[in-house]
Amino acid sequence: MLDILFKRRSVRRYTNTSIDQDKIDRILKAGLLAPSSKSKYPWEFILCNKPELNQKLSECKPHGASFLKHAPVSIVITGDESLSDVWIEDCSIAAGFMLLQAEKEDIGACWIQVRERPHNDSISAEEYIKNLLEIPKSQRILAIIALGNKEGTKDGREESFLKKDKIHINKF
């Protein structure tokens, strides 16, 4: 597992080739296998594989999402806050599992934060996406994961990257 963690990097540049459906299925399965508080599993995943839809999703916020227009696939991660008071944490774990599985599949992936981000001065990124994808009011949107075959390579992390001074034993 550590080899995947050291290798994983956020990837925002993708080739124009499609992703094998079996790889997408395994990435989604990884999300479904994530643990959740009290086994509530408050998440829903919306797979977006139409270029025109990812183009519109790339406009969900002013900064940090434009590369999505070049991703062949994205996954919008939503959670039902009436089902779990820790939907954010639960959905974040599911997203993390999907990011790790994407790396295992050698698929480039990047988290795009949606919750608490503006679309413009009038509406939130969340409302923009809810309207675009016809997401029910009961669902909250946490993030989008962009997926694509990697264009180029990024070096993984080295052991020296680890900030071991962040680890405390028995007291801060």
PDB file of N, CA and C in Angstrom, residues 48-134:
ATOM      1  N   CYS A  48     -19.685  10.944 -14.829  1.00  0.00           N
ATOM      2  CA  CYS A  48     -19.903  11.827 -15.978  1.00  0.00           C
ATOM      3  C   CYS A  48     -18.862  11.492 -17.035  1.00  0.00           C
ATOM      4  N   ASN A  49     -19.326  10.980 -18.183  1.00  0.00           N
ATOM      5  CA  ASN A  49     -18.389  10.583 -19.236  1.00  0.00           C
ATOM      6  C   ASN A  49     -18.696  11.234 -20.581  1.00  0.00           C
ATOM      7  N   LYS A  50     -19.458  12.304 -20.564  1.00  0.00           N
ATOM      8  CA  LYS A  50     -19.745  13.051 -21.787  1.00  0.00           C
ATOM      9  C   LYS A  50     -18.878  14.310 -21.802  1.00  0.00           C
ATOM     10  N   PRO A  51     -18.124  14.531 -22.885  1.00  0.00           N
ATOM     11  CA  PRO A  51     -17.237  15.706 -22.935  1.00  0.00           C
ATOM     12  C   PRO A  51     -17.953  17.028 -22.675  1.00  0.00           C
ATOM     13  N   GLU A  52     -19.144  17.188 -23.227  1.00  0.00           N
ATOM     14  CA  GLU A  52     -19.870  18.452 -23.032  1.00  0.00           C
ATOM     15  C   GLU A  52     -20.276  18.651 -21.572  1.00  0.00           C
ATOM     16  N   LEU A  53     -20.520  17.564 -20.870  1.00  0.00           N
ATOM     17  CA  LEU A  53     -20.883  17.655 -19.458  1.00  0.00           C
ATOM     18  C   LEU A  53     -19.658  18.016 -18.614  1.00  0.00           C
ATOM     19  N   ASN A  54     -18.524  17.400 -18.898  1.00  0.00           N
ATOM     20  CA  ASN A  54     -17.307  17.741 -18.157  1.00  0.00           C
ATOM     21  C   ASN A  54     -16.861  19.168 -18.470  1.00  0.00           C
ATOM     22  N   GLN A  55     -17.144  19.645 -19.680  1.00  0.00           N
ATOM     23  CA  GLN A  55     -16.873  21.048 -20.011  1.00  0.00           C
ATOM     24  C   GLN A  55     -17.683  21.960 -19.089  1.00  0.00           C
ATOM     25  N   LYS A  56     -18.967  21.654 -18.923  1.00  0.00           N
ATOM     26  CA  LYS A  56     -19.825  22.472 -18.053  1.00  0.00           C
ATOM     27  C   LYS A  56     -19.407  22.345 -16.591  1.00  0.00           C
ATOM     28  N   LEU A  57     -19.038  21.146 -16.175  1.00  0.00           N
ATOM     29  CA  LEU A  57     -18.569  20.962 -14.799  1.00  0.00           C
ATOM     30  C   LEU A  57     -17.284  21.749 -14.546  1.00  0.00           C
ATOM     31  N   SER A  58     -16.457  21.895 -15.573  1.00  0.00           N
ATOM     32  CA  SER A  58     -15.195  22.633 -15.415  1.00  0.00           C
ATOM     33  C   SER A  58     -15.434  24.109 -15.110  1.00  0.00           C
ATOM     34  N   GLU A  59     -16.655  24.571 -15.317  1.00  0.00           N
ATOM     35  CA  GLU A  59     -17.022  25.962 -15.063  1.00  0.00           C
ATOM     36  C   GLU A  59     -17.719  26.136 -13.715  1.00  0.00           C
ATOM     37  N   CYS A  60     -17.661  25.116 -12.860  1.00  0.00           N
ATOM     38  CA  CYS A  60     -18.395  25.151 -11.587  1.00  0.00           C
ATOM     39  C   CYS A  60     -17.861  26.192 -10.615  1.00  0.00           C
ATOM     40  N   LYS A  61     -16.600  26.570 -10.772  1.00  0.00           N
ATOM     41  CA  LYS A  61     -16.017  27.581  -9.881  1.00  0.00           C
ATOM     42  C   LYS A  61     -14.937  28.342 -10.645  1.00  0.00           C
ATOM     43  N   PRO A  62     -14.601  29.541 -10.181  1.00  0.00           N
ATOM     44  CA  PRO A  62     -13.668  30.379 -10.937  1.00  0.00           C
ATOM     45  C   PRO A  62     -12.248  29.822 -11.060  1.00  0.00           C
ATOM     46  N   HIS A  63     -11.793  29.068 -10.066  1.00  0.00           N
ATOM     47  CA  HIS A  63     -10.413  28.576 -10.073  1.00  0.00           C
ATOM     48  C   HIS A  63     -10.365  27.114  -9.635  1.00  0.00           C
ATOM     49  N   GLY A  64      -9.461  26.364 -10.226  1.00  0.00           N
ATOM     50  CA  GLY A  64      -9.198  25.011  -9.756  1.00  0.00           C
ATOM     51  C   GLY A  64     -10.015  23.915 -10.389  1.00  0.00           C
ATOM     52  N   ALA A  65     -10.798  24.222 -11.434  1.00  0.00           N
ATOM     53  CA  ALA A  65     -11.594  23.177 -12.073  1.00  0.00           C
ATOM     54  C   ALA A  65     -11.467  23.185 -13.594  1.00  0.00           C
ATOM     55  N   SER A  66     -10.772  24.144 -14.160  1.00  0.00           N
ATOM     56  CA  SER A  66     -10.745  24.302 -15.623  1.00  0.00           C
ATOM     57  C   SER A  66     -10.180  23.076 -16.344  1.00  0.00           C
ATOM     58  N   PHE A  67      -9.247  22.371 -15.727  1.00  0.00           N
ATOM     59  CA  PHE A  67      -8.654  21.188 -16.358  1.00  0.00           C
ATOM     60  C   PHE A  67      -9.661  20.066 -16.564  1.00  0.00           C
ATOM     61  N   LEU A  68     -10.783  20.124 -15.857  1.00  0.00           N
ATOM     62  CA  LEU A  68     -11.811  19.088 -15.958  1.00  0.00           C
ATOM     63  C   LEU A  68     -12.359  18.972 -17.381  1.00  0.00           C
ATOM     64  N   LYS A  69     -12.319  20.057 -18.144  1.00  0.00           N
ATOM     65  CA  LYS A  69     -12.829  20.015 -19.526  1.00  0.00           C
ATOM     66  C   LYS A  69     -12.019  19.056 -20.398  1.00  0.00           C
ATOM     67  N   HIS A  70     -10.813  18.699 -19.971  1.00  0.00           N
ATOM     68  CA  HIS A  70      -9.970  17.773 -20.729  1.00  0.00           C
ATOM     69  C   HIS A  70     -10.029  16.348 -20.180  1.00  0.00           C
ATOM     70  N   ALA A  71     -10.746  16.139 -19.092  1.00  0.00           N
ATOM     71  CA  ALA A  71     -10.855  14.802 -18.491  1.00  0.00           C
ATOM     72  C   ALA A  71     -11.962  14.017 -19.192  1.00  0.00           C
ATOM     73  N   PRO A  72     -11.682  12.788 -19.602  1.00  0.00           N
ATOM     74  CA  PRO A  72     -12.731  12.000 -20.244  1.00  0.00           C
ATOM     75  C   PRO A  72     -13.816  11.532 -19.275  1.00  0.00           C
ATOM     76  N   VAL A  73     -13.469  11.464 -17.992  1.00  0.00           N
ATOM     77  CA  VAL A  73     -14.410  10.969 -16.982  1.00  0.00           C
ATOM     78  C   VAL A  73     -14.267  11.802 -15.719  1.00  0.00           C
ATOM     79  N   SER A  74     -15.396  12.020 -15.063  1.00  0.00           N
ATOM     80  CA  SER A  74     -15.359  12.610 -13.725  1.00  0.00           C
ATOM     81  C   SER A  74     -16.381  11.902 -12.855  1.00  0.00           C
ATOM     82  N   ILE A  75     -16.148  11.986 -11.564  1.00  0.00           N
ATOM     83  CA  ILE A  75     -17.080  11.408 -10.590  1.00  0.00           C
ATOM     84  C   ILE A  75     -17.459  12.516  -9.619  1.00  0.00           C
ATOM     85  N   VAL A  76     -18.741  12.847  -9.587  1.00  0.00           N
ATOM     86  CA  VAL A  76     -19.256  13.827  -8.637  1.00  0.00           C
ATOM     87  C   VAL A  76     -19.660  13.061  -7.385  1.00  0.00           C
ATOM     88  N   ILE A  77     -19.148  13.488  -6.248  1.00  0.00           N
ATOM     89  CA  ILE A  77     -19.387  12.790  -4.986  1.00  0.00           C
ATOM     90  C   ILE A  77     -20.373  13.591  -4.159  1.00  0.00           C
ATOM     91  N   THR A  78     -21.519  12.978  -3.889  1.00  0.00           N
ATOM     92  CA  THR A  78     -22.539  13.635  -3.082  1.00  0.00           C
ATOM     93  C   THR A  78     -22.793  12.824  -1.820  1.00  0.00           C
ATOM     94  N   GLY A  79     -23.380  13.484  -0.830  1.00  0.00           N
ATOM     95  CA  GLY A  79     -23.725  12.817   0.418  1.00  0.00           C
ATOM     96  C   GLY A  79     -25.046  13.330   0.953  1.00  0.00           C
ATOM     97  N   ASP A  80     -25.760  12.461   1.622  1.00  0.00           N
ATOM     98  CA  ASP A  80     -27.052  12.808   2.211  1.00  0.00           C
ATOM     99  C   ASP A  80     -26.827  13.212   3.665  1.00  0.00           C
ATOM    100  N   GLU A  81     -26.893  14.526   3.936  1.00  0.00           N
ATOM    101  CA  GLU A  81     -26.621  15.000   5.296  1.00  0.00           C
ATOM    102  C   GLU A  81     -27.727  14.620   6.272  1.00  0.00           C
ATOM    103  N   SER A  82     -28.914  14.247   5.778  1.00  0.00           N
ATOM    104  CA  SER A  82     -29.971  13.792   6.686  1.00  0.00           C
ATOM    105  C   SER A  82     -29.732  12.348   7.123  1.00  0.00           C
ATOM    106  N   LEU A  83     -28.916  11.638   6.380  1.00  0.00           N
ATOM    107  CA  LEU A  83     -28.603  10.250   6.700  1.00  0.00           C
ATOM    108  C   LEU A  83     -27.445  10.140   7.689  1.00  0.00           C
ATOM    109  N   SER A  84     -26.524  11.105   7.617  1.00  0.00           N
ATOM    110  CA  SER A  84     -25.342  11.045   8.479  1.00  0.00           C
ATOM    111  C   SER A  84     -24.834  12.445   8.778  1.00  0.00           C
ATOM    112  N   ASP A  85     -24.582  12.708  10.058  1.00  0.00           N
ATOM    113  CA  ASP A  85     -24.033  14.020  10.431  1.00  0.00           C
ATOM    114  C   ASP A  85     -22.550  14.119  10.085  1.00  0.00           C
ATOM    115  N   VAL A  86     -21.948  13.011   9.700  1.00  0.00           N
ATOM    116  CA  VAL A  86     -20.543  13.017   9.290  1.00  0.00           C
ATOM    117  C   VAL A  86     -20.409  12.623   7.811  1.00  0.00           C
ATOM    118  N   TRP A  87     -21.362  13.069   7.015  1.00  0.00           N
ATOM    119  CA  TRP A  87     -21.341  12.758   5.586  1.00  0.00           C
ATOM    120  C   TRP A  87     -20.073  13.282   4.916  1.00  0.00           C
ATOM    121  N   ILE A  88     -19.564  14.416   5.384  1.00  0.00           N
ATOM    122  CA  ILE A  88     -18.350  14.985   4.783  1.00  0.00           C
ATOM    123  C   ILE A  88     -17.180  14.025   4.978  1.00  0.00           C
ATOM    124  N   GLU A  89     -17.017  13.551   6.201  1.00  0.00           N
ATOM    125  CA  GLU A  89     -15.925  12.627   6.495  1.00  0.00           C
ATOM    126  C   GLU A  89     -16.100  11.319   5.725  1.00  0.00           C
ATOM    127  N   ASP A  90     -17.321  10.781   5.746  1.00  0.00           N
ATOM    128  CA  ASP A  90     -17.579   9.519   5.054  1.00  0.00           C
ATOM    129  C   ASP A  90     -17.306   9.637   3.555  1.00  0.00           C
ATOM    130  N   CYS A  91     -17.799  10.700   2.941  1.00  0.00           N
ATOM    131  CA  CYS A  91     -17.589  10.891   1.504  1.00  0.00           C
ATOM    132  C   CYS A  91     -16.121  11.159   1.185  1.00  0.00           C
ATOM    133  N   SER A  92     -15.425  11.815   2.097  1.00  0.00           N
ATOM    134  CA  SER A  92     -13.994  12.071   1.892  1.00  0.00           C
ATOM    135  C   SER A  92     -13.199  10.768   1.894  1.00  0.00           C
ATOM    136  N   ILE A  93     -13.555   9.861   2.790  1.00  0.00           N
ATOM    137  CA  ILE A  93     -12.872   8.564   2.820  1.00  0.00           C
ATOM    138  C   ILE A  93     -13.140   7.809   1.520  1.00  0.00           C
ATOM    139  N   ALA A  94     -14.392   7.814   1.063  1.00  0.00           N
ATOM    140  CA  ALA A  94     -14.732   7.137  -0.195  1.00  0.00           C
ATOM    141  C   ALA A  94     -13.948   7.740  -1.359  1.00  0.00           C
ATOM    142  N   ALA A  95     -13.858   9.061  -1.386  1.00  0.00           N
ATOM    143  CA  ALA A  95     -13.094   9.732  -2.445  1.00  0.00           C
ATOM    144  C   ALA A  95     -11.622   9.342  -2.374  1.00  0.00           C
ATOM    145  N   GLY A  96     -11.078   9.288  -1.173  1.00  0.00           N
ATOM    146  CA  GLY A  96      -9.685   8.889  -1.005  1.00  0.00           C
ATOM    147  C   GLY A  96      -9.432   7.480  -1.511  1.00  0.00           C
ATOM    148  N   PHE A  97     -10.359   6.575  -1.221  1.00  0.00           N
ATOM    149  CA  PHE A  97     -10.228   5.206  -1.719  1.00  0.00           C
ATOM    150  C   PHE A  97     -10.216   5.202  -3.246  1.00  0.00           C
ATOM    151  N   MET A  98     -11.091   6.006  -3.869  1.00  0.00           N
ATOM    152  CA  MET A  98     -11.137   6.057  -5.332  1.00  0.00           C
ATOM    153  C   MET A  98      -9.850   6.646  -5.908  1.00  0.00           C
ATOM    154  N   LEU A  99      -9.306   7.667  -5.257  1.00  0.00           N
ATOM    155  CA  LEU A  99      -8.043   8.251  -5.719  1.00  0.00           C
ATOM    156  C   LEU A  99      -6.911   7.224  -5.664  1.00  0.00           C
ATOM    157  N   LEU A 100      -6.886   6.427  -4.610  1.00  0.00           N
ATOM    158  CA  LEU A 100      -5.844   5.405  -4.486  1.00  0.00           C
ATOM    159  C   LEU A 100      -6.025   4.291  -5.516  1.00  0.00           C
ATOM    160  N   GLN A 101      -7.268   3.888  -5.751  1.00  0.00           N
ATOM    161  CA  GLN A 101      -7.508   2.855  -6.761  1.00  0.00           C
ATOM    162  C   GLN A 101      -7.147   3.376  -8.148  1.00  0.00           C
ATOM    163  N   ALA A 102      -7.429   4.648  -8.410  1.00  0.00           N
ATOM    164  CA  ALA A 102      -7.048   5.238  -9.699  1.00  0.00           C
ATOM    165  C   ALA A 102      -5.537   5.128  -9.894  1.00  0.00           C
ATOM    166  N   GLU A 103      -4.782   5.424  -8.855  1.00  0.00           N
ATOM    167  CA  GLU A 103      -3.321   5.305  -8.958  1.00  0.00           C
ATOM    168  C   GLU A 103      -2.913   3.862  -9.212  1.00  0.00           C
ATOM    169  N   LYS A 104      -3.556   2.936  -8.519  1.00  0.00           N
ATOM    170  CA  LYS A 104      -3.248   1.515  -8.735  1.00  0.00           C
ATOM    171  C   LYS A 104      -3.516   1.119 -10.183  1.00  0.00           C
ATOM    172  N   GLU A 105      -4.544   1.726 -10.791  1.00  0.00           N
ATOM    173  CA  GLU A 105      -4.902   1.440 -12.186  1.00  0.00           C
ATOM    174  C   GLU A 105      -4.052   2.243 -13.170  1.00  0.00           C
ATOM    175  N   ASP A 106      -3.142   3.071 -12.670  1.00  0.00           N
ATOM    176  CA  ASP A 106      -2.317   3.979 -13.477  1.00  0.00           C
ATOM    177  C   ASP A 106      -3.181   4.989 -14.242  1.00  0.00           C
ATOM    178  N   ILE A 107      -4.240   5.433 -13.594  1.00  0.00           N
ATOM    179  CA  ILE A 107      -5.130   6.462 -14.132  1.00  0.00           C
ATOM    180  C   ILE A 107      -4.854   7.758 -13.378  1.00  0.00           C
ATOM    181  N   GLY A 108      -4.695   8.845 -14.116  1.00  0.00           N
ATOM    182  CA  GLY A 108      -4.507  10.144 -13.487  1.00  0.00           C
ATOM    183  C   GLY A 108      -5.796  10.598 -12.830  1.00  0.00           C
ATOM    184  N   ALA A 109      -5.684  11.193 -11.656  1.00  0.00           N
ATOM    185  CA  ALA A 109      -6.866  11.630 -10.917  1.00  0.00           C
ATOM    186  C   ALA A 109      -6.543  12.882 -10.118  1.00  0.00           C
ATOM    187  N   CYS A 110      -7.566  13.703  -9.929  1.00  0.00           N
ATOM    188  CA  CYS A 110      -7.392  14.912  -9.127  1.00  0.00           C
ATOM    189  C   CYS A 110      -8.715  15.285  -8.461  1.00  0.00           C
ATOM    190  N   TRP A 111      -8.637  15.615  -7.185  1.00  0.00           N
ATOM    191  CA  TRP A 111      -9.771  16.095  -6.385  1.00  0.00           C
ATOM    192  C   TRP A 111     -10.056  17.545  -6.750  1.00  0.00           C
ATOM    193  N   ILE A 112     -11.321  17.866  -6.966  1.00  0.00           N
ATOM    194  CA  ILE A 112     -11.766  19.243  -7.173  1.00  0.00           C
ATOM    195  C   ILE A 112     -12.757  19.559  -6.059  1.00  0.00           C
ATOM    196  N   GLN A 113     -12.391  20.455  -5.177  1.00  0.00           N
ATOM    197  CA  GLN A 113     -13.252  20.829  -4.055  1.00  0.00           C
ATOM    198  C   GLN A 113     -14.481  21.577  -4.567  1.00  0.00           C
ATOM    199  N   VAL A 114     -15.661  21.199  -4.084  1.00  0.00           N
ATOM    200  CA  VAL A 114     -16.913  21.864  -4.458  1.00  0.00           C
ATOM    201  C   VAL A 114     -17.579  22.489  -3.235  1.00  0.00           C
ATOM    202  N   ARG A 115     -17.703  21.722  -2.152  1.00  0.00           N
ATOM    203  CA  ARG A 115     -18.394  22.207  -0.956  1.00  0.00           C
ATOM    204  C   ARG A 115     -17.749  23.501  -0.463  1.00  0.00           C
ATOM    205  N   GLU A 116     -18.579  24.477  -0.175  1.00  0.00           N
ATOM    206  CA  GLU A 116     -18.140  25.778   0.344  1.00  0.00           C
ATOM    207  C   GLU A 116     -17.327  26.599  -0.660  1.00  0.00           C
ATOM    208  N   ARG A 117     -17.517  26.331  -1.955  1.00  0.00           N
ATOM    209  CA  ARG A 117     -16.849  27.129  -2.982  1.00  0.00           C
ATOM    210  C   ARG A 117     -17.909  27.852  -3.816  1.00  0.00           C
ATOM    211  N   PRO A 118     -17.629  29.097  -4.226  1.00  0.00           N
ATOM    212  CA  PRO A 118     -18.600  29.835  -5.041  1.00  0.00           C
ATOM    213  C   PRO A 118     -18.488  29.482  -6.524  1.00  0.00           C
ATOM    214  N   HIS A 119     -19.616  29.540  -7.207  1.00  0.00           N
ATOM    215  CA  HIS A 119     -19.619  29.497  -8.672  1.00  0.00           C
ATOM    216  C   HIS A 119     -19.407  30.919  -9.184  1.00  0.00           C
ATOM    217  N   ASN A 120     -20.189  31.816  -8.598  1.00  0.00           N
ATOM    218  CA  ASN A 120     -20.048  33.256  -8.871  1.00  0.00           C
ATOM    219  C   ASN A 120     -20.603  34.011  -7.668  1.00  0.00           C
ATOM    220  N   ASP A 121     -20.868  35.283  -7.814  1.00  0.00           N
ATOM    221  CA  ASP A 121     -21.374  36.080  -6.689  1.00  0.00           C
ATOM    222  C   ASP A 121     -22.802  35.714  -6.298  1.00  0.00           C
ATOM    223  N   SER A 122     -23.506  35.003  -7.175  1.00  0.00           N
ATOM    224  CA  SER A 122     -24.922  34.705  -6.936  1.00  0.00           C
ATOM    225  C   SER A 122     -25.184  33.314  -6.369  1.00  0.00           C
ATOM    226  N   ILE A 123     -24.447  32.320  -6.853  1.00  0.00           N
ATOM    227  CA  ILE A 123     -24.714  30.945  -6.408  1.00  0.00           C
ATOM    228  C   ILE A 123     -23.405  30.211  -6.101  1.00  0.00           C
ATOM    229  N   SER A 124     -23.554  29.141  -5.346  1.00  0.00           N
ATOM    230  CA  SER A 124     -22.399  28.314  -4.987  1.00  0.00           C
ATOM    231  C   SER A 124     -22.086  27.339  -6.122  1.00  0.00           C
ATOM    232  N   ALA A 125     -20.889  26.801  -6.084  1.00  0.00           N
ATOM    233  CA  ALA A 125     -20.514  25.750  -7.033  1.00  0.00           C
ATOM    234  C   ALA A 125     -21.442  24.550  -6.864  1.00  0.00           C
ATOM    235  N   GLU A 126     -21.822  24.294  -5.630  1.00  0.00           N
ATOM    236  CA  GLU A 126     -22.723  23.180  -5.339  1.00  0.00           C
ATOM    237  C   GLU A 126     -24.073  23.365  -6.032  1.00  0.00           C
ATOM    238  N   GLU A 127     -24.656  24.551  -5.928  1.00  0.00           N
ATOM    239  CA  GLU A 127     -25.952  24.815  -6.571  1.00  0.00           C
ATOM    240  C   GLU A 127     -25.841  24.730  -8.090  1.00  0.00           C
ATOM    241  N   TYR A 128     -24.757  25.253  -8.639  1.00  0.00           N
ATOM    242  CA  TYR A 128     -24.526  25.180 -10.081  1.00  0.00           C
ATOM    243  C   TYR A 128     -24.550  23.722 -10.544  1.00  0.00           C
ATOM    244  N   ILE A 129     -23.828  22.853  -9.827  1.00  0.00           N
ATOM    245  CA  ILE A 129     -23.752  21.442 -10.208  1.00  0.00           C
ATOM    246  C   ILE A 129     -25.080  20.733  -9.966  1.00  0.00           C
ATOM    247  N   LYS A 130     -25.746  21.051  -8.865  1.00  0.00           N
ATOM    248  CA  LYS A 130     -27.062  20.446  -8.600  1.00  0.00           C
ATOM    249  C   LYS A 130     -28.025  20.729  -9.745  1.00  0.00           C
ATOM    250  N   ASN A 131     -28.035  21.958 -10.220  1.00  0.00           N
ATOM    251  CA  ASN A 131     -28.910  22.320 -11.339  1.00  0.00           C
ATOM    252  C   ASN A 131     -28.501  21.590 -12.615  1.00  0.00           C
ATOM    253  N   LEU A 132     -27.214  21.516 -12.865  1.00  0.00           N
ATOM    254  CA  LEU A 132     -26.702  20.885 -14.078  1.00  0.00           C
ATOM    255  C   LEU A 132     -27.020  19.394 -14.128  1.00  0.00           C
ATOM    256  N   LEU A 133     -26.860  18.704 -13.005  1.00  0.00           N
ATOM    257  CA  LEU A 133     -26.992  17.244 -12.966  1.00  0.00           C
ATOM    258  C   LEU A 133     -28.306  16.766 -12.356  1.00  0.00           C
ATOM    259  N   GLU A 134     -29.216  17.696 -12.076  1.00  0.00           N
ATOM    260  CA  GLU A 134     -30.530  17.351 -11.501  1.00  0.00           C
ATOM    261  C   GLU A 134     -30.382  16.541 -10.212  1.00  0.00           C
TER     262      GLU A 134
END
